[in-house]
Short mmCIF file of C-alpha atoms and ligand atoms in Angstrom, two decimals:
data_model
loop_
_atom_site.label_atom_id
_atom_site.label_comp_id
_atom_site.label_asym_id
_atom_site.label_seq_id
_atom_site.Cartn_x
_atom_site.Cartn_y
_atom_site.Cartn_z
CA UNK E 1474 17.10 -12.64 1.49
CA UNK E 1475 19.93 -12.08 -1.82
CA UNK E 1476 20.00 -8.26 -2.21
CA UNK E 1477 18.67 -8.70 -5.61
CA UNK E 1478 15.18 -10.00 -4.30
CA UNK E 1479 12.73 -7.11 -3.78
CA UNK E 1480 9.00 -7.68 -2.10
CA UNK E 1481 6.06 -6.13 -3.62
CA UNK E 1482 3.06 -5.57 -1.76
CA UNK E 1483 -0.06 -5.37 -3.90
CA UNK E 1484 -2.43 -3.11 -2.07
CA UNK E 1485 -4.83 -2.43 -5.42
CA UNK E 1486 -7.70 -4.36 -3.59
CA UNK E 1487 -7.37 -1.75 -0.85
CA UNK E 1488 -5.74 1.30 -1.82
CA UNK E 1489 -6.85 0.51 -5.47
CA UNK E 1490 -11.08 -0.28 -4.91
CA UNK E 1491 -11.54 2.57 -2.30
CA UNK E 1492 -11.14 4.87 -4.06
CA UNK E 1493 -12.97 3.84 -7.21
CA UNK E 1494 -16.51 5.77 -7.94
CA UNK E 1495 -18.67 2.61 -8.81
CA UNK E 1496 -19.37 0.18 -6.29
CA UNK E 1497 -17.63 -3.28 -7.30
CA UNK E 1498 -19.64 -6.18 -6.43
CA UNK E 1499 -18.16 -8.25 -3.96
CA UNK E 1500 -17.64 -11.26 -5.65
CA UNK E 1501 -15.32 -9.54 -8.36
CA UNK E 1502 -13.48 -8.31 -5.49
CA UNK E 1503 -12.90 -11.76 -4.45
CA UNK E 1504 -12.18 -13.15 -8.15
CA UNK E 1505 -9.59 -10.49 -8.49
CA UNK E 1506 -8.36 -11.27 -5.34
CA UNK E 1507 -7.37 -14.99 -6.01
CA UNK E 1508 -6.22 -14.13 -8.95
CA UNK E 1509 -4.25 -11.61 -7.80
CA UNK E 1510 -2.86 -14.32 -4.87
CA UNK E 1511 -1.87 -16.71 -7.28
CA UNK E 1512 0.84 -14.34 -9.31
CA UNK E 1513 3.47 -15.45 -7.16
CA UNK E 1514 3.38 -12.28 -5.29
CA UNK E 1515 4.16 -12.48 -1.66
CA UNK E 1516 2.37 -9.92 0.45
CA UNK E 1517 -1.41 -8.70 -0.53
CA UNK E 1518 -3.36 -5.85 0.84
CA UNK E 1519 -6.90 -7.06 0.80
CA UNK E 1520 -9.14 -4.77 2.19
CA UNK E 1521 -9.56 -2.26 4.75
CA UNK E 1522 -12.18 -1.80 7.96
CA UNK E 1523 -12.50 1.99 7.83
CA UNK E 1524 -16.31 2.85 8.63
CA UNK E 1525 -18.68 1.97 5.81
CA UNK E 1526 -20.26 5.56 5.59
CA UNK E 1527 -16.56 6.80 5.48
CA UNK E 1528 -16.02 4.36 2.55
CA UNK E 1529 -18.72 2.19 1.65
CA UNK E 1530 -16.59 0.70 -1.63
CA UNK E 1531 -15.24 -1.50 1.23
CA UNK E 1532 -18.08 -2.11 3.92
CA UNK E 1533 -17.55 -5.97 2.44
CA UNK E 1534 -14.56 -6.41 3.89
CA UNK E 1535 -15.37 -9.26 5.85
CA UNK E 1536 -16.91 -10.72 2.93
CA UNK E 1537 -14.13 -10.37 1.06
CA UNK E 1538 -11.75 -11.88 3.75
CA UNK E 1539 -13.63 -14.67 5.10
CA UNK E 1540 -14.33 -15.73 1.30
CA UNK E 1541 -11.34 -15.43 -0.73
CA UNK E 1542 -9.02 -18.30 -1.13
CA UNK E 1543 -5.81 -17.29 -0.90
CA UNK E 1544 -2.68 -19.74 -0.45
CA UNK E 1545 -1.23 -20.05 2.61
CA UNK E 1546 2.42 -18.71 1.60
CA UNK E 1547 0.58 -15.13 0.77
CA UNK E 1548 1.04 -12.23 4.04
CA UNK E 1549 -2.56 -10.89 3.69
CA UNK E 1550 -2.88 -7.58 5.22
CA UNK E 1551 -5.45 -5.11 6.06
CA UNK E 1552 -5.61 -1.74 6.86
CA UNK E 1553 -7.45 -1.00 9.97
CA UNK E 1554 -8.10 2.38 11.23
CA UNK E 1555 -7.95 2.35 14.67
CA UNK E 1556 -8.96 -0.19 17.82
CA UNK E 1557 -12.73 -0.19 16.67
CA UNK E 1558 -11.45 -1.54 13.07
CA UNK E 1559 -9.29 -3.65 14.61
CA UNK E 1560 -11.59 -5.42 16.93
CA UNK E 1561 -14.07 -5.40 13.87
CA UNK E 1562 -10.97 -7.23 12.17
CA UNK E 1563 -10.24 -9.90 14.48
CA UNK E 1564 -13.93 -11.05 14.11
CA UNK E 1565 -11.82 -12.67 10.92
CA UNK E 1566 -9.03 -13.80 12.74
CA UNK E 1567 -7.19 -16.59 10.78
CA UNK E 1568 -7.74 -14.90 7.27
CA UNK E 1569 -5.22 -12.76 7.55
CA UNK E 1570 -1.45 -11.56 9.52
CA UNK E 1571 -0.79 -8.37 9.05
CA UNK E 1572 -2.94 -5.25 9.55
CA UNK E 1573 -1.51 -1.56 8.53
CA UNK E 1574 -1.89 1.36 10.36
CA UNK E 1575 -2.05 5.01 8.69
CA UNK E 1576 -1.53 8.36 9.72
CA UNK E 1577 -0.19 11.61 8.14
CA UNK E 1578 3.14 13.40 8.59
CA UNK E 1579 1.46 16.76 8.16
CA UNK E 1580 -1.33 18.18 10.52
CA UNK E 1581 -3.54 19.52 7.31
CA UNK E 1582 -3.44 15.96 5.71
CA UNK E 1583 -3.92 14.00 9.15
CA UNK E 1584 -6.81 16.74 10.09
CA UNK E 1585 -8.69 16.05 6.35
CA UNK E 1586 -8.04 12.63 6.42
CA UNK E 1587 -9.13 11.46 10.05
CA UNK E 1588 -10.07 14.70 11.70
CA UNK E 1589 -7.38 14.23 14.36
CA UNK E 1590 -3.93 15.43 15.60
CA UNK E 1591 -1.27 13.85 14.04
CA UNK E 1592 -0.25 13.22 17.67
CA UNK E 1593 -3.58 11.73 18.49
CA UNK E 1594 -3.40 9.67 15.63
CA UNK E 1595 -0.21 8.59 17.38
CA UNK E 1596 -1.53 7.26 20.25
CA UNK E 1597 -4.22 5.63 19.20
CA UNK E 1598 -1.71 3.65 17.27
CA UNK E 1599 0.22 2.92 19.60
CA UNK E 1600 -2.94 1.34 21.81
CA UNK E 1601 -4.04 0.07 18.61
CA UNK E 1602 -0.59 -1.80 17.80
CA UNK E 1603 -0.38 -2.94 21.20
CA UNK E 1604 -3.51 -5.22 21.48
CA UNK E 1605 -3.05 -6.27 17.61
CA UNK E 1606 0.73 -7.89 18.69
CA UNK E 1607 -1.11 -9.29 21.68
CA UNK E 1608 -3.19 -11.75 19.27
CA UNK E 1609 0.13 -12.07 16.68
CA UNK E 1610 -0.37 -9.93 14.17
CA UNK E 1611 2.41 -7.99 12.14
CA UNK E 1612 1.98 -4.52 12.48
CA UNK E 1613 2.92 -1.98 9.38
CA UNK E 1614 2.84 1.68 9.77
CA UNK E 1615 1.95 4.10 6.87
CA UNK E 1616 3.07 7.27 7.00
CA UNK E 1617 0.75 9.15 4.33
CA UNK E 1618 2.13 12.24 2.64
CA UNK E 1619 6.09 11.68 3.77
CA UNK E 1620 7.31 13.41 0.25
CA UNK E 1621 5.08 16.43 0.21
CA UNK E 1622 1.79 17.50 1.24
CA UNK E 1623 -0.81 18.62 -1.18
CA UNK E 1624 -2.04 21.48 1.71
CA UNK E 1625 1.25 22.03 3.76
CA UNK E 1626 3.67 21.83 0.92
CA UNK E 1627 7.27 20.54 2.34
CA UNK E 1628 7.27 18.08 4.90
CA UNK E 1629 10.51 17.65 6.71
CA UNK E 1630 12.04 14.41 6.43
CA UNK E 1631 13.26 14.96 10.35
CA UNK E 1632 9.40 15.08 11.19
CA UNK E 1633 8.87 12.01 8.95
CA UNK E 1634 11.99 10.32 10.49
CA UNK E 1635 10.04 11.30 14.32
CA UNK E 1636 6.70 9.62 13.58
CA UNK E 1637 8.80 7.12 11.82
CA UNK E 1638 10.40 6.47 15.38
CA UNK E 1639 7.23 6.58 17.36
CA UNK E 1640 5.63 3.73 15.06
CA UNK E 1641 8.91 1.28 15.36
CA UNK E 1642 9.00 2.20 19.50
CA UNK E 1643 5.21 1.06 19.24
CA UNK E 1644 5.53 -2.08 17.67
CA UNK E 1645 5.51 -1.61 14.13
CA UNK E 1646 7.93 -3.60 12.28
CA UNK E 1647 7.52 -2.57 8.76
CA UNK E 1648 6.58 1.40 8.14
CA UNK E 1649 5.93 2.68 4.61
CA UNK E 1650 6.76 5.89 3.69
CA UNK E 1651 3.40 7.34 1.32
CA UNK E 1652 3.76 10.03 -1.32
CA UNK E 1653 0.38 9.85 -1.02
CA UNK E 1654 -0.72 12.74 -3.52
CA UNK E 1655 2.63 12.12 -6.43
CA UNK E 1656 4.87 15.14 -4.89
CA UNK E 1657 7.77 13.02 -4.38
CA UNK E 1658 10.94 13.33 -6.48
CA UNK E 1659 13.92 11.17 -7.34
CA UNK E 1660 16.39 13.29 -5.85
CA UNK E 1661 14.08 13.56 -3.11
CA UNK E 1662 14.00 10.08 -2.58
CA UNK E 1663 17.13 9.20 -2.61
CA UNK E 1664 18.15 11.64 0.18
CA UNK E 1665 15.13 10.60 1.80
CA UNK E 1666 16.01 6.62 2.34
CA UNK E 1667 19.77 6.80 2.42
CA UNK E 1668 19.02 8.59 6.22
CA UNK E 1669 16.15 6.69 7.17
CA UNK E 1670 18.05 3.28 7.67
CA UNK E 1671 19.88 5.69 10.26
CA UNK E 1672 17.00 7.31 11.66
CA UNK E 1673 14.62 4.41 11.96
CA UNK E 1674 16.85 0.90 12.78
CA UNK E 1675 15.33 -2.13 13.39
CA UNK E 1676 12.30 -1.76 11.25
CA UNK E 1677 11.58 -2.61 7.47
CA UNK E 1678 11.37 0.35 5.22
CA UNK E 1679 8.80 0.29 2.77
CA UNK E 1680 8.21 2.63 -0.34
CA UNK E 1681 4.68 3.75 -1.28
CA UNK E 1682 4.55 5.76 -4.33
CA UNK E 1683 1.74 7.34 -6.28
CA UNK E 1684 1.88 8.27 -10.19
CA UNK E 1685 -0.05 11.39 -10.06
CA UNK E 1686 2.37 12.98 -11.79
CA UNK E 1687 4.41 10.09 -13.93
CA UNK E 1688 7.25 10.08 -11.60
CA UNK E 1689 6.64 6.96 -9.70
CA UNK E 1690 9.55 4.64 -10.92
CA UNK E 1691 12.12 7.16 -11.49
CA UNK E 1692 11.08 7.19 -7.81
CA UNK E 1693 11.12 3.61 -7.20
CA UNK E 1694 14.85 3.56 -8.63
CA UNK E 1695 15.99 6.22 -6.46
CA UNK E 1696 14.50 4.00 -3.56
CA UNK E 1697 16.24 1.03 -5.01
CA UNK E 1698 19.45 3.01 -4.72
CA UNK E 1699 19.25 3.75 -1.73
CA UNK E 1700 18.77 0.11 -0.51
CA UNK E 1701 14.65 -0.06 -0.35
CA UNK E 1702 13.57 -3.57 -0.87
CA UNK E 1703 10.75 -3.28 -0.26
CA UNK E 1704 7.58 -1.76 -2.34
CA UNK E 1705 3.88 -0.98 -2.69
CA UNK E 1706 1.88 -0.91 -5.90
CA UNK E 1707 -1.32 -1.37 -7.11
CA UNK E 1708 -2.53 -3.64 -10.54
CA UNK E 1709 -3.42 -1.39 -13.16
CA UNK E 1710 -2.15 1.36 -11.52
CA UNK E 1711 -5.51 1.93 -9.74
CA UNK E 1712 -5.36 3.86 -6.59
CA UNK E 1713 -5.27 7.14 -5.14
CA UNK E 1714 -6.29 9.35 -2.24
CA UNK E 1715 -9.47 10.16 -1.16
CA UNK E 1716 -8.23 13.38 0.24
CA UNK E 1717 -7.98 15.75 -2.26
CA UNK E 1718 -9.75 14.96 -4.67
CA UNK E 1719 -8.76 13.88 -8.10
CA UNK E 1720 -5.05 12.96 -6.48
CA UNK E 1721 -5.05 9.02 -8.28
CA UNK E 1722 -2.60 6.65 -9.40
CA UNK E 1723 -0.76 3.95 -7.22
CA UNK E 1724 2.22 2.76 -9.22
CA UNK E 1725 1.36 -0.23 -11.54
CA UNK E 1726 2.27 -3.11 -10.55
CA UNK E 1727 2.64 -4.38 -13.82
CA UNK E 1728 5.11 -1.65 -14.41
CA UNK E 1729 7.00 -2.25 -11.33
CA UNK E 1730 7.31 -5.63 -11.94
CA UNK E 1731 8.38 -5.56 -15.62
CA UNK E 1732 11.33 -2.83 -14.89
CA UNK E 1733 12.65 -4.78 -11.56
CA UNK E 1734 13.27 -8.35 -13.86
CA UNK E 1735 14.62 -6.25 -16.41
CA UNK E 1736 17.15 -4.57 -14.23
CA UNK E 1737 17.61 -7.98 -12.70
CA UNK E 1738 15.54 -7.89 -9.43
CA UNK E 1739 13.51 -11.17 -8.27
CA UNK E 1740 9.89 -10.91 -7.28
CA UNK E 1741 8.30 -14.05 -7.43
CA UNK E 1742 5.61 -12.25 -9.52
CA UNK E 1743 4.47 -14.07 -12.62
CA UNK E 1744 3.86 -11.11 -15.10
CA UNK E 1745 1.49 -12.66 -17.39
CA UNK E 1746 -0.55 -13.66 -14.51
CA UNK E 1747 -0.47 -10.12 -13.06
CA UNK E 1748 -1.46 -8.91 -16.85
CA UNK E 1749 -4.26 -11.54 -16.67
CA UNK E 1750 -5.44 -9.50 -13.54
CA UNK E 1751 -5.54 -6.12 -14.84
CA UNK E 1752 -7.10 -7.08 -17.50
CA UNK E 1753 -10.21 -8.72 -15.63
CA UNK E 1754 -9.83 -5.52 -13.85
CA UNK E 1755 -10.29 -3.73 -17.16
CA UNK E 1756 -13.36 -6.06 -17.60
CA UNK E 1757 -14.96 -5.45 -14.18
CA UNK E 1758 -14.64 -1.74 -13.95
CA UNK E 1759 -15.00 -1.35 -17.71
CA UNK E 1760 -12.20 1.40 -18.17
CA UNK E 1761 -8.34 0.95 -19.34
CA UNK E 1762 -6.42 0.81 -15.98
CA UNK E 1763 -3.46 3.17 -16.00
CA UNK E 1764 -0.47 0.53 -16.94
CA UNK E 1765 1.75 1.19 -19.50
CA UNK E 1766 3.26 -2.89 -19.69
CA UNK E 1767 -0.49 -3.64 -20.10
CA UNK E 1768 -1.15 -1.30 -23.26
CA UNK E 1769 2.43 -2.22 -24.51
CA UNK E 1770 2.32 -6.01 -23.64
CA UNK E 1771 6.17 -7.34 -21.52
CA UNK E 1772 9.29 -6.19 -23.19
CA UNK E 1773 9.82 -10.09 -24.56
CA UNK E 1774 6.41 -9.79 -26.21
CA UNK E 1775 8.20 -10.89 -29.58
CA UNK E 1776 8.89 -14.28 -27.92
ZN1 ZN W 3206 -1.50 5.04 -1.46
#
């Protein structure tokens, strides 16, 4: 892959729909879906098996799997919580080749989030990992919070760089790096990746940044400078946390998108297409998603 080509994982139908306050009916999920799978992008987060009571937005994701039509040159992904989710998962076993795998570098977040040790979110990762590269599925670990966390405050990049370790020695052959709740910064970031090539060889390193506070692609740029190629974002910025409260905002995608093919960065993404999406996003939830290249229309608008 030419250094100039950058993947973009869109995880909006995931990270974007869970955390949204009215239930979307499942066949806009789908809709938004396909459209979403036909912008040229090349990896797609679709849905996630978490327990329905823990987040019934999603308790169609097998729905949403088994009916979407998504082309064949698309890595669908979903996030599956532990072995129980995964098992749950496989019952759709063809529909996608990836699932992602979440904990959180700091015991407060891991302990809010999942109720467990961040070590015994560990190890049930690792079993979980285990039996999903049995049936040949790519395993991604996310590690939520790695820039900050909203209860602990500092998290120390060695302790990221540990559970970092853990994940790759499992299995995992991609692990994201989460500023799950905004707290990263630029500097921050840069630091932050230029060691983790060291720290964590052998797997891909993928940034996950939130917008909470409007410093998500200053951050993406110090990724990109560090030699991250590899991102997460969400169509019309939608997205967000469910622990705390009120912590929103995955990057745009339409953002991302816009600023990498203006520095000169390939996606593959069509960016009319992905406009075409947020906007029937707009439509179905019936509120302006958070995208700036949306409101402003692409920088060649005058074309
Ligand atoms: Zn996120």
């Amino acid at each position: 892959m030419p250094s100039d080509a950058v993947k973009v994982r869109g995880v909006g139908p995931r990270d974007g729909f869970q955390n949204e306050p009215e239930m979307i009916r499942t066949p806009d999920k789908v809709r938004l879906v396909e459209m979403l799978a036909r912008t040229g992008v090349r990896r797609l987060e679709v849905t996630s098996f978490v327990r329905a009571d823990v987040i019934p937005q999603l308790a169609d994701a097998e729905k949403v799997l088994a009916s979407a039509e998504i082309p064949d040159d698309v890595a669908v992904s979903a996030l599956v919580p532990n072995q129980k989710g995964l098992e749950r998962a496989l019952a759709q076993r063809g529909r996608f080749s990836e699932v992602n795998l979440f904990l959180s570098a700091s015991e407060t977040h891991n302990r809010e989030n999942v109720n467990r040790s961040v070590e015994e979110s560990l190890q049930g990762i690792e079993r979980t990992v285990a039996r999903a590269r049995e049936v040949g599925l790519r395993c991604e670990g996310v590690i939520s919070v790695s820039f900050g966390c909203p209860y602990e405050g500092e998290v120390k990049p060695s302790r990221v760089f540990s559970i970092a370790e853990r994940l790759r020695d499992a299995g995992c052959e991609e692990i994201a790096f989460g500023d799950t709740t905004g707290m990263a910064n630029p500097a921050q970031v840069k630091e932050f990746f230029s060691a983790a090539d060291d720290r964590a060889p052998g797997a891909e390193l993928t940034a996950h940044f939130h917008n909470t506070r409007g410093q998500g692609l200053a951050n993406v740029l110090a990724a990109l400078e560090a030699g991250v190629r590899s991102l997460e974002s969400s169509f019309g910025g939608l997205g967000g946390c469910p622990v705390p409260r009120g912590a929103t905002g995955n990057i745009a995608t339409e953002d991302l998108v816009s600023m990498l093919h203006e520095m000169g960065y390939e996606t593959g993404i069509d960016l009319e297409r992905l406009l075409d999406c947020a906007r029937e996003a707009q439509r179905v939830l019936g509120r302006p998603p958070g995208s700036h290249v949306l409101t402003a229309g692409p920088v060649n608008w005058r074309r």
